[in-house]
Amino acid sequence: MLPKLSAAILLLLSLQSLAADPATLYQQHCLTCHGNQRMGSMAPALLPQSLERLKPGEILSVIRQGRPATQMQGFADRLSAEDIQLLANWLRQAPSEVPQWREQDMNASRVQYLDPATLPTRPGYRADPHNLFVVVEAGDHHVSVLDGDRFEPIARFQSRFALHGGPKFSPDGRFVYFASRDGWVSQYDLYTLQMVAEIRVGLNTRNLAVSSDGRWVLAGNTLPETLVLLDTNGLKPVKTIPVKDRSGKLSRVSAVYDAAPRRSFVVALKDASELWEISYREDAEPIYPGYVHDYKMGEGLAIPGYLNPRVTPLDMVLDDFFFDTRYQHVMAASRDGSAQVINLDSRSKVATLPLDGMPHLGSGITFEQDGHHLMASPNLNSGRVTVIDMDRWQVVKQITTPGPGFFLRSHEQTPYAWVDAMMSPRKDTLFIIDKRTLQVVRELTLRPGKTNAHVEFTRDGRYALVSIMESPGELIVVDARTLQEVKSLPMMKPIGKYNVYNKVNRSEGTSH
Ligand code: HEC
């Protein structure tokens, strides 16, 4: 009996070593860099949420060949083709045990590089601190700070892996805050050109918003499904709010916004038909924990009731938003193209909008024409820019463009709005729309065959900065009147650039 049993165990053991188990392969070859439970450490997280945006086949090719000029080396010479395939499939699956990220993990991750109390009160350079551009270079995970008068870089530093959502500025334009895909929030000082503090608030983060009084940062996570409120003084976590809907079901956050005139944050949810508003007005009517949901309070800190979410029930999941300038109304779209207008005061739907395709409200702009307040936004799956009259909530024009675009940009000082066609074969061309006639008046191809996209204007609107989103790519300065190229700077896939003045003053020609 006994020898039989041990023979069976031996057989089992040898079978196991033959058919490689991906978890074991991970432990042997990947864990040192990619961390426990694939949560990331010196290398990025490898959870399904982390890898969502990789192109099909990319996981496989990265494991096989590695990534040039990084620590990620190819494993083709060390692992069999089957093992690499096994690993690639396994990385797409959720771990059996849901990885946690609690307040103690956040606190342990927090790094304070500089004491904010000791920072000088003036910039240490000559450039206009309000005409700086912060350029996010995704190609090698760096950020460049550009003098917007001379178009010269004044700083360049390594960022956390895969920044997204667009950086946000403190109301005085001094600090810039970044959120990374893997949950890092970074605070950078544009006066001393140094990092102030960083903290990891989650394992997968959508974006962040900074309160208009400069006191708070709110980060929205998809893993775990939480909102994390940070004190900007030291980036200390003050409160974690689990995102649960009316029925108690968890939802990922799709975006957080600062509604400055209301002094509140607005939160869009990806899996729940609710819209949340969190007021940071000290005199706001408090909503106590347990009133709407059961919220966990920040550890060891007494948080006033006014920082609790107020819920607007929706009739469907809506996760792409555009606010009117007073933040009284919000236009909201679902992924299938249904769109409606919600009044944030009455917390109810006031109009439906006949939009189809996949409107990209998040990249909308506003402008006035003959006394009408118009809003325009591109469409992610059809070549058009939709113009909506915000006084009547009606579509006044569909401007046809040669292909679906992502970003639409303008400025108070220019009659033109610029849209790309980066989701189409015409990705190398920008289309210039006259805001007075709502017609495409020019086409601009700065670098044929390459992605020309994401325009941002200087604070005076005289120049438009365009990204050539390649690695290596460029940032091209164009005279906004003559459309002549003025200068080109080498950049590694500059996915976005943000002008301090236009962002802080909420220019109607750029998104916020
Ligand atoms: C020596 C450290 C190191 C080891 C060991 C390592 N990696 Fe990586 N890996 C990295 C780094 C650094 C990156 C980020 C590269 C970049 O900047 O794009 C990366 C990126 C990746 C990516 C792309 C992630 C993304 O979001 O773009 C995948 C997939 C990946 N690694 C899988 C693996 C697997 C599977 C193993 C084990 C077989 C492994 N890696 C071992 C350091 C490592």
Coordinates of C-alpha atoms and ligand atoms in Angstrom, one line a residue:
M1 CA 0.0 0.0 0.0
L2 CA 2.7 2.4 1.1
P3 CA 5.1 2.0 -1.8
K4 CA 2.2 2.3 -4.3
L5 CA 1.2 5.6 -2.8
S6 CA 4.7 7.1 -2.9
A7 CA 5.0 5.9 -6.5
A8 CA 1.8 7.8 -7.4
I9 CA 3.2 10.9 -5.6
L10 CA 6.5 10.6 -7.5
L11 CA 4.6 10.3 -10.8
L12 CA 2.5 13.4 -9.9
L13 CA 5.6 15.4 -9.1
S14 CA 7.4 14.5 -12.3
L15 CA 4.2 15.3 -14.3
Q16 CA 4.1 18.7 -12.7
S17 CA 7.7 19.5 -13.6
L18 CA 7.0 18.5 -17.2
A19 CA 4.0 20.7 -17.8
A20 CA 5.2 24.1 -16.6
D21 CA 2.8 26.0 -14.4
P22 CA 2.7 29.7 -15.4
A23 CA 2.6 30.8 -11.7
T24 CA 5.8 28.9 -11.1
L25 CA 7.4 30.3 -14.2
Y26 CA 6.4 33.8 -13.1
Q27 CA 8.0 33.2 -9.7
Q28 CA 11.2 32.0 -11.2
H29 CA 11.6 34.5 -14.0
C30 CA 9.5 37.6 -13.5
L31 CA 8.7 38.2 -9.8
T32 CA 11.9 39.9 -8.9
C33 CA 11.1 42.8 -11.2
H34 CA 7.3 42.7 -11.6
G35 CA 6.5 42.1 -7.9
N36 CA 4.4 39.9 -5.7
Q37 CA 1.0 39.0 -7.1
R38 CA 2.0 40.8 -10.4
M39 CA 1.4 44.1 -8.5
G40 CA 4.5 45.7 -10.0
S41 CA 7.7 46.9 -8.2
M42 CA 10.6 48.3 -10.2
A43 CA 8.8 47.1 -13.3
P44 CA 5.2 47.7 -14.2
A45 CA 2.2 45.7 -12.8
L46 CA 1.1 42.8 -15.0
L47 CA -2.5 42.4 -14.0
P48 CA -5.2 42.1 -16.7
Q49 CA -6.2 45.8 -16.0
S50 CA -2.6 46.9 -16.5
L51 CA -2.3 45.1 -19.9
E52 CA -5.7 46.2 -21.3
R53 CA -4.3 48.7 -23.7
L54 CA -1.5 46.5 -25.1
K55 CA -2.1 45.6 -28.8
P56 CA -3.0 42.0 -29.5
G57 CA 0.1 39.9 -29.6
E58 CA 2.2 42.5 -27.8
I59 CA 2.3 40.6 -24.5
L60 CA 3.7 37.6 -26.4
S61 CA 6.3 39.7 -28.3
V62 CA 7.4 41.6 -25.3
I63 CA 8.0 38.3 -23.3
R64 CA 9.8 36.9 -26.4
Q65 CA 11.9 39.8 -27.5
G66 CA 11.8 42.2 -24.6
R67 CA 11.7 46.0 -25.0
P68 CA 14.8 47.7 -26.4
A69 CA 16.7 50.1 -24.1
T70 CA 14.8 48.9 -21.0
Q71 CA 15.5 46.3 -18.3
M72 CA 12.9 44.0 -20.0
Q73 CA 14.9 41.5 -21.8
G74 CA 13.5 38.8 -24.1
F75 CA 13.0 35.3 -22.8
A76 CA 13.1 33.5 -26.2
D77 CA 16.4 32.0 -25.4
R78 CA 15.5 30.9 -21.9
L79 CA 11.9 29.7 -22.1
S80 CA 10.2 27.4 -24.7
A81 CA 7.6 28.8 -27.1
E82 CA 4.9 26.9 -25.1
D83 CA 6.0 28.4 -21.8
I84 CA 5.9 31.9 -23.2
Q85 CA 2.5 31.3 -24.6
L86 CA 1.3 29.9 -21.3
L87 CA 2.7 33.0 -19.4
A88 CA 1.1 35.4 -21.9
N89 CA -2.4 33.7 -21.5
W90 CA -2.0 33.6 -17.8
L91 CA -1.2 37.3 -17.5
R92 CA -4.5 38.1 -19.2
Q93 CA -6.4 36.3 -16.4
A94 CA -7.3 37.8 -13.1
P95 CA -5.4 36.2 -10.2
S96 CA -7.5 33.8 -8.1
E97 CA -6.9 36.0 -5.1
V98 CA -7.9 39.7 -5.7
P99 CA -4.9 41.8 -4.9
Q100 CA -5.5 44.4 -2.2
W101 CA -4.2 47.9 -1.7
R102 CA -5.0 49.4 1.6
E103 CA -4.2 52.6 3.4
Q104 CA -1.2 51.0 5.1
D105 CA 0.2 50.0 1.6
M106 CA -0.3 53.6 0.5
N107 CA 1.5 55.0 3.5
A108 CA 4.3 52.6 3.1
S109 CA 4.7 53.6 -0.6
R110 CA 4.7 57.4 0.1
V111 CA 8.0 59.3 -0.6
Q112 CA 8.5 62.8 0.4
Y113 CA 11.5 64.2 -1.5
L114 CA 11.2 67.9 -0.4
D115 CA 9.6 69.6 2.5
P116 CA 7.0 72.0 1.0
A117 CA 7.6 74.5 3.9
T118 CA 11.2 75.1 2.7
L119 CA 10.4 75.7 -1.0
P120 CA 11.4 79.2 -2.4
T121 CA 8.5 81.5 -3.3
R122 CA 9.8 82.3 -6.7
P123 CA 10.9 80.3 -9.7
G124 CA 14.6 79.7 -10.1
Y125 CA 14.6 80.5 -13.8
R126 CA 13.8 83.4 -16.1
A127 CA 10.9 81.8 -18.2
D128 CA 7.3 82.9 -17.6
P129 CA 6.1 80.2 -15.2
H130 CA 2.5 80.6 -16.6
N131 CA 3.6 80.0 -20.1
L132 CA 5.4 76.7 -19.4
F133 CA 4.3 73.5 -21.2
V134 CA 4.4 70.2 -19.5
V135 CA 4.9 67.5 -22.1
V136 CA 4.2 63.8 -21.4
E137 CA 6.6 61.6 -23.4
A138 CA 5.2 58.1 -23.3
G139 CA 7.9 56.6 -25.5
D140 CA 10.4 56.4 -22.7
H141 CA 8.3 57.5 -19.7
H142 CA 9.7 61.0 -19.3
V143 CA 8.2 64.5 -18.8
S144 CA 9.7 67.6 -20.4
V145 CA 9.1 71.1 -19.2
L146 CA 9.2 73.6 -22.0
D147 CA 9.6 77.4 -21.9
G148 CA 6.5 78.5 -24.0
D149 CA 8.1 81.8 -25.2
R150 CA 11.4 80.4 -26.5
F151 CA 10.3 76.8 -27.1
E152 CA 13.3 75.5 -25.2
P153 CA 13.2 72.6 -22.7
I154 CA 14.1 73.8 -19.2
A155 CA 13.8 70.3 -17.5
R156 CA 13.3 66.7 -18.4
F157 CA 12.8 63.9 -15.9
Q158 CA 11.8 60.3 -15.7
S159 CA 8.1 59.7 -14.8
R160 CA 6.4 56.7 -13.3
F161 CA 5.5 54.0 -15.9
A162 CA 2.6 55.0 -18.3
L163 CA 1.3 58.3 -17.1
H164 CA -2.2 59.0 -18.2
G165 CA -5.3 61.1 -17.9
G166 CA -3.4 64.4 -18.4
P167 CA -1.6 66.1 -15.6
K168 CA -3.5 68.6 -13.4
F169 CA -2.2 71.9 -11.9
S170 CA -2.6 73.6 -8.6
P171 CA -4.7 76.8 -8.9
D172 CA -1.6 79.1 -8.8
G173 CA 0.0 76.9 -11.5
R174 CA 3.0 76.1 -9.3
F175 CA 2.5 72.4 -8.8
V176 CA 1.7 69.8 -11.4
Y177 CA 0.2 66.4 -10.4
F178 CA 0.5 63.2 -12.5
A179 CA -1.4 59.9 -12.2
S180 CA 0.2 56.7 -13.6
R181 CA -1.6 53.6 -14.9
D182 CA -0.2 51.6 -12.0
G183 CA -1.6 54.0 -9.3
W184 CA 1.2 56.4 -8.6
V185 CA 0.4 60.0 -7.9
S186 CA 3.3 62.5 -8.2
Q187 CA 3.5 66.1 -7.2
Y188 CA 6.2 68.1 -9.1
D189 CA 7.2 71.7 -8.3
L190 CA 7.4 73.9 -11.4
Y191 CA 9.4 76.6 -9.5
T192 CA 12.3 74.5 -8.4
L193 CA 11.8 71.9 -11.1
Q194 CA 11.9 69.0 -8.6
M195 CA 9.6 66.2 -7.5
V196 CA 8.0 67.0 -4.1
A197 CA 6.2 63.8 -3.2
E198 CA 4.8 60.5 -4.6
I199 CA 2.4 57.9 -3.3
R200 CA 0.9 54.8 -4.8
V201 CA -2.9 55.1 -4.3
G202 CA -4.0 51.9 -6.1
L203 CA -3.0 49.1 -8.4
N204 CA -4.7 50.6 -11.4
T205 CA -5.8 54.2 -11.6
R206 CA -7.9 56.2 -14.1
N207 CA -7.0 59.8 -13.4
L208 CA -6.9 62.5 -10.7
A209 CA -8.4 65.9 -10.1
V210 CA -7.1 68.8 -8.0
S211 CA -9.5 70.9 -6.0
S212 CA -9.8 74.6 -7.1
D213 CA -8.7 75.6 -3.6
G214 CA -5.5 73.6 -4.0
R215 CA -6.0 71.6 -0.9
W216 CA -7.1 68.2 -2.2
V217 CA -6.2 65.7 -4.8
L218 CA -8.9 63.1 -5.6
A219 CA -7.7 59.9 -7.5
G220 CA -10.1 57.5 -9.1
N221 CA -9.1 53.8 -9.3
T222 CA -10.3 50.8 -11.2
L223 CA -8.3 48.4 -9.0
P224 CA -9.3 48.3 -6.2
E225 CA -12.6 50.1 -6.9
T226 CA -11.9 53.2 -4.7
L227 CA -11.6 56.9 -4.6
V228 CA -8.6 58.2 -2.7
L229 CA -8.5 61.7 -1.3
L230 CA -5.1 63.1 -0.6
D231 CA -4.0 66.2 1.2
T232 CA -1.8 68.1 -1.2
N233 CA 0.5 69.0 1.6
G234 CA 2.6 65.9 1.6
L235 CA 0.3 63.8 -0.5
K236 CA -1.0 62.1 2.6
P237 CA -4.1 59.9 2.2
V238 CA -7.0 61.3 4.1
K239 CA -9.9 59.2 3.1
T240 CA -10.6 56.1 1.0
I241 CA -14.1 55.7 -0.4
P242 CA -15.0 52.3 -1.8
V243 CA -17.1 52.8 -4.9
K244 CA -20.3 50.9 -4.4
D245 CA -23.6 51.6 -6.1
R246 CA -27.1 51.6 -4.7
S247 CA -27.2 47.9 -4.7
G248 CA -23.8 47.5 -3.1
K249 CA -22.0 46.4 -6.3
L250 CA -18.5 47.7 -6.8
S251 CA -17.8 49.9 -9.8
R252 CA -14.6 51.0 -11.4
V253 CA -14.1 54.8 -11.6
S254 CA -14.1 56.0 -15.2
A255 CA -12.9 59.6 -14.4
V256 CA -12.8 62.3 -11.7
Y257 CA -13.3 66.0 -12.5
D258 CA -12.9 69.2 -10.5
A259 CA -16.1 71.3 -10.8
A260 CA -14.4 74.6 -9.7
P261 CA -17.4 76.9 -9.6
R262 CA -19.3 74.4 -7.4
R263 CA -16.3 73.6 -5.3
S264 CA -16.8 69.9 -5.7
F265 CA -15.4 66.9 -7.5
V266 CA -17.6 65.0 -9.9
V267 CA -17.0 61.3 -10.3
A268 CA -18.0 59.2 -13.3
L269 CA -18.5 55.4 -12.8
K270 CA -17.7 52.7 -15.3
D271 CA -20.0 50.0 -14.1
A272 CA -22.8 51.8 -12.3
S273 CA -25.7 54.1 -13.4
E274 CA -24.8 56.8 -10.9
L275 CA -23.0 60.1 -11.0
W276 CA -21.3 61.2 -7.8
E277 CA -20.5 64.7 -6.5
I278 CA -18.2 65.3 -3.6
S279 CA -18.3 68.8 -2.2
Y280 CA -15.2 70.3 -0.6
R281 CA -17.1 73.4 0.5
E282 CA -16.8 73.5 4.2
D283 CA -20.4 74.8 4.5
A284 CA -21.8 72.1 2.3
E285 CA -24.6 70.1 3.8
P286 CA -23.0 67.1 5.3
I287 CA -23.9 63.6 4.2
Y288 CA -23.0 61.3 6.9
P289 CA -21.5 57.9 6.4
G290 CA -24.4 55.4 6.2
Y291 CA -26.8 58.0 4.8
V292 CA -26.2 56.9 1.2
H293 CA -23.8 54.1 1.5
D294 CA -21.6 52.8 4.2
Y295 CA -18.2 54.5 3.9
K296 CA -15.0 53.7 5.6
M297 CA -13.4 56.8 7.2
G298 CA -9.8 57.6 6.7
E299 CA -7.7 56.0 9.4
G300 CA -6.9 58.1 12.4
L301 CA -8.3 61.3 10.9
A302 CA -11.6 62.9 11.6
I303 CA -13.1 63.8 8.2
P304 CA -15.9 66.2 8.0
G305 CA -19.2 64.9 6.6
Y306 CA -19.1 67.3 3.7
L307 CA -16.5 65.2 1.9
N308 CA -19.0 62.4 1.4
P309 CA -20.4 61.7 -2.1
R310 CA -23.9 62.8 -3.1
V311 CA -25.4 60.4 -5.6
T312 CA -27.4 61.2 -8.8
P313 CA -29.1 58.1 -10.1
L314 CA -28.9 57.7 -13.9
D315 CA -31.0 55.7 -16.2
M316 CA -27.9 54.1 -17.8
V317 CA -24.2 53.8 -17.3
L318 CA -22.6 57.1 -18.6
D319 CA -18.9 57.5 -18.5
D320 CA -17.8 60.3 -20.8
F321 CA -18.6 63.8 -19.7
F322 CA -18.4 67.5 -20.7
F323 CA -19.4 70.3 -18.3
D324 CA -20.7 73.7 -19.3
T325 CA -18.6 76.6 -18.1
R326 CA -20.6 77.2 -14.9
Y327 CA -20.6 73.5 -14.1
Q328 CA -24.4 73.6 -13.8
H329 CA -25.0 71.1 -16.6
V330 CA -23.1 68.1 -17.7
M331 CA -23.4 66.4 -21.0
A332 CA -22.9 62.7 -20.7
A333 CA -22.5 59.9 -23.2
S334 CA -22.4 56.1 -22.9
R335 CA -20.1 53.9 -25.0
D336 CA -22.9 53.1 -27.4
G337 CA -23.4 56.8 -28.2
S338 CA -26.6 57.6 -26.2
A339 CA -26.1 61.0 -24.7
Q340 CA -28.1 63.2 -22.3
V341 CA -27.8 66.4 -20.3
I342 CA -27.9 66.3 -16.5
N343 CA -28.5 69.3 -14.2
L344 CA -26.2 69.0 -11.3
D345 CA -28.4 71.1 -9.0
S346 CA -31.7 69.3 -9.5
R347 CA -29.7 66.1 -10.0
S348 CA -31.9 65.1 -12.9
K349 CA -31.9 64.6 -16.7
V350 CA -33.0 67.7 -18.5
A351 CA -32.5 66.7 -22.2
T352 CA -31.4 63.9 -24.4
L353 CA -28.9 64.5 -27.2
P354 CA -29.2 62.8 -30.6
L355 CA -25.6 61.7 -30.9
D356 CA -24.5 58.5 -32.5
G357 CA -21.2 56.8 -33.2
M358 CA -18.9 57.3 -30.2
P359 CA -18.8 60.9 -29.3
H360 CA -15.7 61.9 -27.4
L361 CA -17.2 64.6 -25.1
G362 CA -14.1 64.5 -22.9
S363 CA -12.2 66.3 -25.7
G364 CA -14.9 68.9 -26.2
I365 CA -14.3 72.7 -26.5
T366 CA -16.7 75.6 -26.2
F367 CA -17.0 78.9 -28.1
E368 CA -19.5 81.6 -28.8
Q369 CA -21.1 82.3 -32.2
D370 CA -23.7 85.0 -32.7
G371 CA -24.4 85.0 -29.0
H372 CA -24.9 81.3 -28.9
H373 CA -22.9 79.1 -26.6
L374 CA -21.6 76.2 -28.7
M375 CA -19.8 73.1 -27.8
A376 CA -17.9 70.9 -30.3
S377 CA -16.5 67.4 -29.9
P378 CA -14.9 64.8 -32.1
N379 CA -16.1 61.3 -32.6
L380 CA -14.1 58.2 -31.9
N381 CA -15.6 56.0 -34.6
S382 CA -16.8 58.3 -37.3
G383 CA -15.1 61.2 -39.2
R384 CA -17.0 64.1 -37.8
V385 CA -17.1 66.9 -35.3
T386 CA -20.5 67.5 -33.7
V387 CA -21.5 71.0 -32.8
I388 CA -24.1 71.4 -30.1
D389 CA -26.0 74.6 -29.0
M390 CA -25.8 74.6 -25.3
D391 CA -28.6 77.1 -24.8
R392 CA -31.1 74.8 -26.6
W393 CA -29.3 71.4 -26.2
Q394 CA -29.6 70.8 -29.9
V395 CA -27.1 69.5 -32.6
V396 CA -26.6 72.5 -34.9
K397 CA -24.0 70.9 -37.2
Q398 CA -22.1 67.7 -38.1
I399 CA -18.8 68.7 -39.6
T400 CA -17.5 65.9 -41.8
T401 CA -13.8 65.1 -41.5
P402 CA -11.9 62.4 -43.4
G403 CA -11.6 60.1 -40.4
P404 CA -12.4 59.6 -36.7
G405 CA -10.3 61.8 -34.4
F406 CA -9.4 62.0 -30.8
F407 CA -8.5 65.5 -29.8
L408 CA -10.2 68.8 -30.7
R409 CA -8.4 72.0 -29.6
S410 CA -8.8 75.8 -29.9
H411 CA -8.1 79.0 -28.0
E412 CA -10.0 82.3 -27.3
Q413 CA -7.5 84.2 -29.5
T414 CA -7.9 82.1 -32.7
P415 CA -10.9 81.6 -35.0
Y416 CA -9.8 78.1 -35.7
A417 CA -10.3 74.7 -34.1
W418 CA -7.9 71.9 -34.8
V419 CA -8.9 68.2 -35.0
D420 CA -6.9 65.1 -35.8
A421 CA -7.9 61.9 -37.6
M422 CA -5.6 59.7 -35.6
M423 CA -8.0 56.8 -35.4
S424 CA -7.9 56.4 -39.2
P425 CA -5.6 56.0 -42.2
R426 CA -5.5 59.9 -42.4
K427 CA -3.7 59.9 -39.0
D428 CA -1.0 62.2 -40.4
T429 CA -3.4 65.1 -41.2
L430 CA -4.9 67.8 -39.0
F431 CA -8.1 69.4 -40.1
I432 CA -8.6 73.1 -39.4
I433 CA -12.2 74.2 -38.7
D434 CA -13.3 77.9 -38.9
K435 CA -15.4 78.4 -35.7
R436 CA -17.3 81.2 -37.5
T437 CA -18.5 79.1 -40.5
L438 CA -18.2 75.7 -39.0
Q439 CA -16.4 74.5 -42.1
V440 CA -13.1 72.7 -42.6
V441 CA -10.9 75.3 -44.2
R442 CA -7.5 73.8 -44.3
E443 CA -5.6 70.5 -44.0
L444 CA -2.2 70.3 -42.5
T445 CA 0.2 67.3 -42.8
L446 CA 3.4 68.2 -40.9
R447 CA 5.0 64.7 -41.2
P448 CA 3.5 62.5 -43.9
G449 CA 2.8 58.9 -42.7
K450 CA 3.2 59.7 -39.0
T451 CA 0.6 60.4 -36.3
N452 CA 0.0 64.2 -36.2
A453 CA -2.2 64.8 -33.1
H454 CA -2.9 66.6 -29.9
V455 CA -2.6 70.4 -30.3
E456 CA -2.2 72.9 -27.5
F457 CA -1.8 76.6 -27.8
T458 CA 0.5 79.0 -26.1
R459 CA -1.1 81.3 -23.5
D460 CA -1.6 84.0 -26.1
G461 CA -3.0 81.7 -28.7
R462 CA -0.3 82.6 -31.3
Y463 CA 1.3 79.3 -31.6
A464 CA 0.0 75.8 -31.8
L465 CA 2.2 72.9 -30.5
V466 CA 1.5 69.6 -32.4
S467 CA 2.7 66.1 -31.4
I468 CA 4.3 63.7 -33.8
M469 CA 3.4 60.7 -31.7
E470 CA 6.1 58.3 -32.6
S471 CA 9.3 57.0 -30.9
P472 CA 11.4 58.9 -31.8
G473 CA 8.9 61.7 -32.5
E474 CA 8.7 65.4 -32.4
L475 CA 7.0 68.4 -31.0
I476 CA 6.3 70.9 -33.7
V477 CA 5.6 74.6 -33.1
V478 CA 3.2 76.0 -35.7
D479 CA 2.3 79.7 -36.2
A480 CA -1.5 79.6 -35.5
R481 CA -2.2 82.3 -38.2
T482 CA 0.0 81.4 -41.1
L483 CA 0.2 77.6 -40.3
Q484 CA 3.9 77.7 -41.0
E485 CA 6.2 75.5 -39.0
V486 CA 8.4 77.6 -36.7
K487 CA 10.4 75.0 -34.8
S488 CA 10.7 71.3 -34.1
L489 CA 11.9 69.6 -30.9
P490 CA 12.9 65.9 -30.7
M491 CA 10.6 64.0 -28.2
M492 CA 9.8 60.4 -27.4
K493 CA 6.2 59.9 -28.4
P494 CA 4.8 63.1 -26.9
I495 CA 1.2 62.0 -26.2
G496 CA 0.2 65.3 -24.6
K497 CA 1.3 68.8 -23.7
Y498 CA -0.4 71.1 -21.3
N499 CA 0.0 74.9 -21.0
V500 CA 0.0 76.1 -17.4
Y501 CA -1.9 79.3 -18.2
N502 CA -4.6 77.7 -20.4
K503 CA -5.2 74.9 -17.9
V504 CA -5.3 77.1 -14.8
N505 CA -7.5 79.7 -16.4
R506 CA -9.7 77.0 -17.9
S507 CA -9.3 78.2 -21.5
E508 CA -12.5 77.3 -23.4
G509 CA -10.4 75.7 -26.2
T510 CA -8.9 72.9 -24.2
S511 CA -10.2 70.1 -22.0
H512 CA -9.8 70.1 -18.2
Ligands
HEC1 C1 15.1 42.6 -14.9 C2 13.7 43.0 -14.6 C3 12.6 42.3 -15.4 C4 12.4 40.9 -15.5 C5 13.1 39.8 -14.8 C6 11.1 40.8 -16.3 N1 10.7 42.0 -16.7 FE1 9.1 42.4 -17.8 N2 9.5 44.4 -17.8 C7 10.5 45.0 -17.1 C8 10.5 46.4 -17.3 C9 11.4 47.4 -16.7 C10 9.4 46.7 -18.2 C11 9.0 48.0 -18.7 C12 9.6 48.3 -20.1 C13 9.2 49.6 -20.7 O1 9.7 50.6 -20.2 O2 8.4 49.5 -21.6 C14 8.8 45.4 -18.4 C15 7.7 45.2 -19.2 C16 7.0 44.0 -19.4 C17 5.8 43.8 -20.1 C18 5.0 45.0 -20.8 C19 4.2 45.7 -19.8 C20 3.4 46.9 -20.3 O3 2.5 47.3 -19.7 O4 3.8 47.5 -21.4 C21 5.4 42.5 -20.0 C22 4.2 41.9 -20.6 C23 6.4 41.9 -19.3 N3 7.4 42.8 -18.9 C24 6.4 40.5 -18.9 C25 7.4 39.9 -18.3 C26 7.4 38.5 -18.0 C27 6.3 37.5 -18.3 C28 8.6 38.2 -17.3 C29 9.1 36.9 -16.9 C30 9.1 35.8 -17.9 C31 9.3 39.5 -17.2 N4 8.6 40.4 -17.8 C32 10.5 39.6 -16.5 C33 11.5 44.3 -16.3 C34 11.6 43.0 -16.2

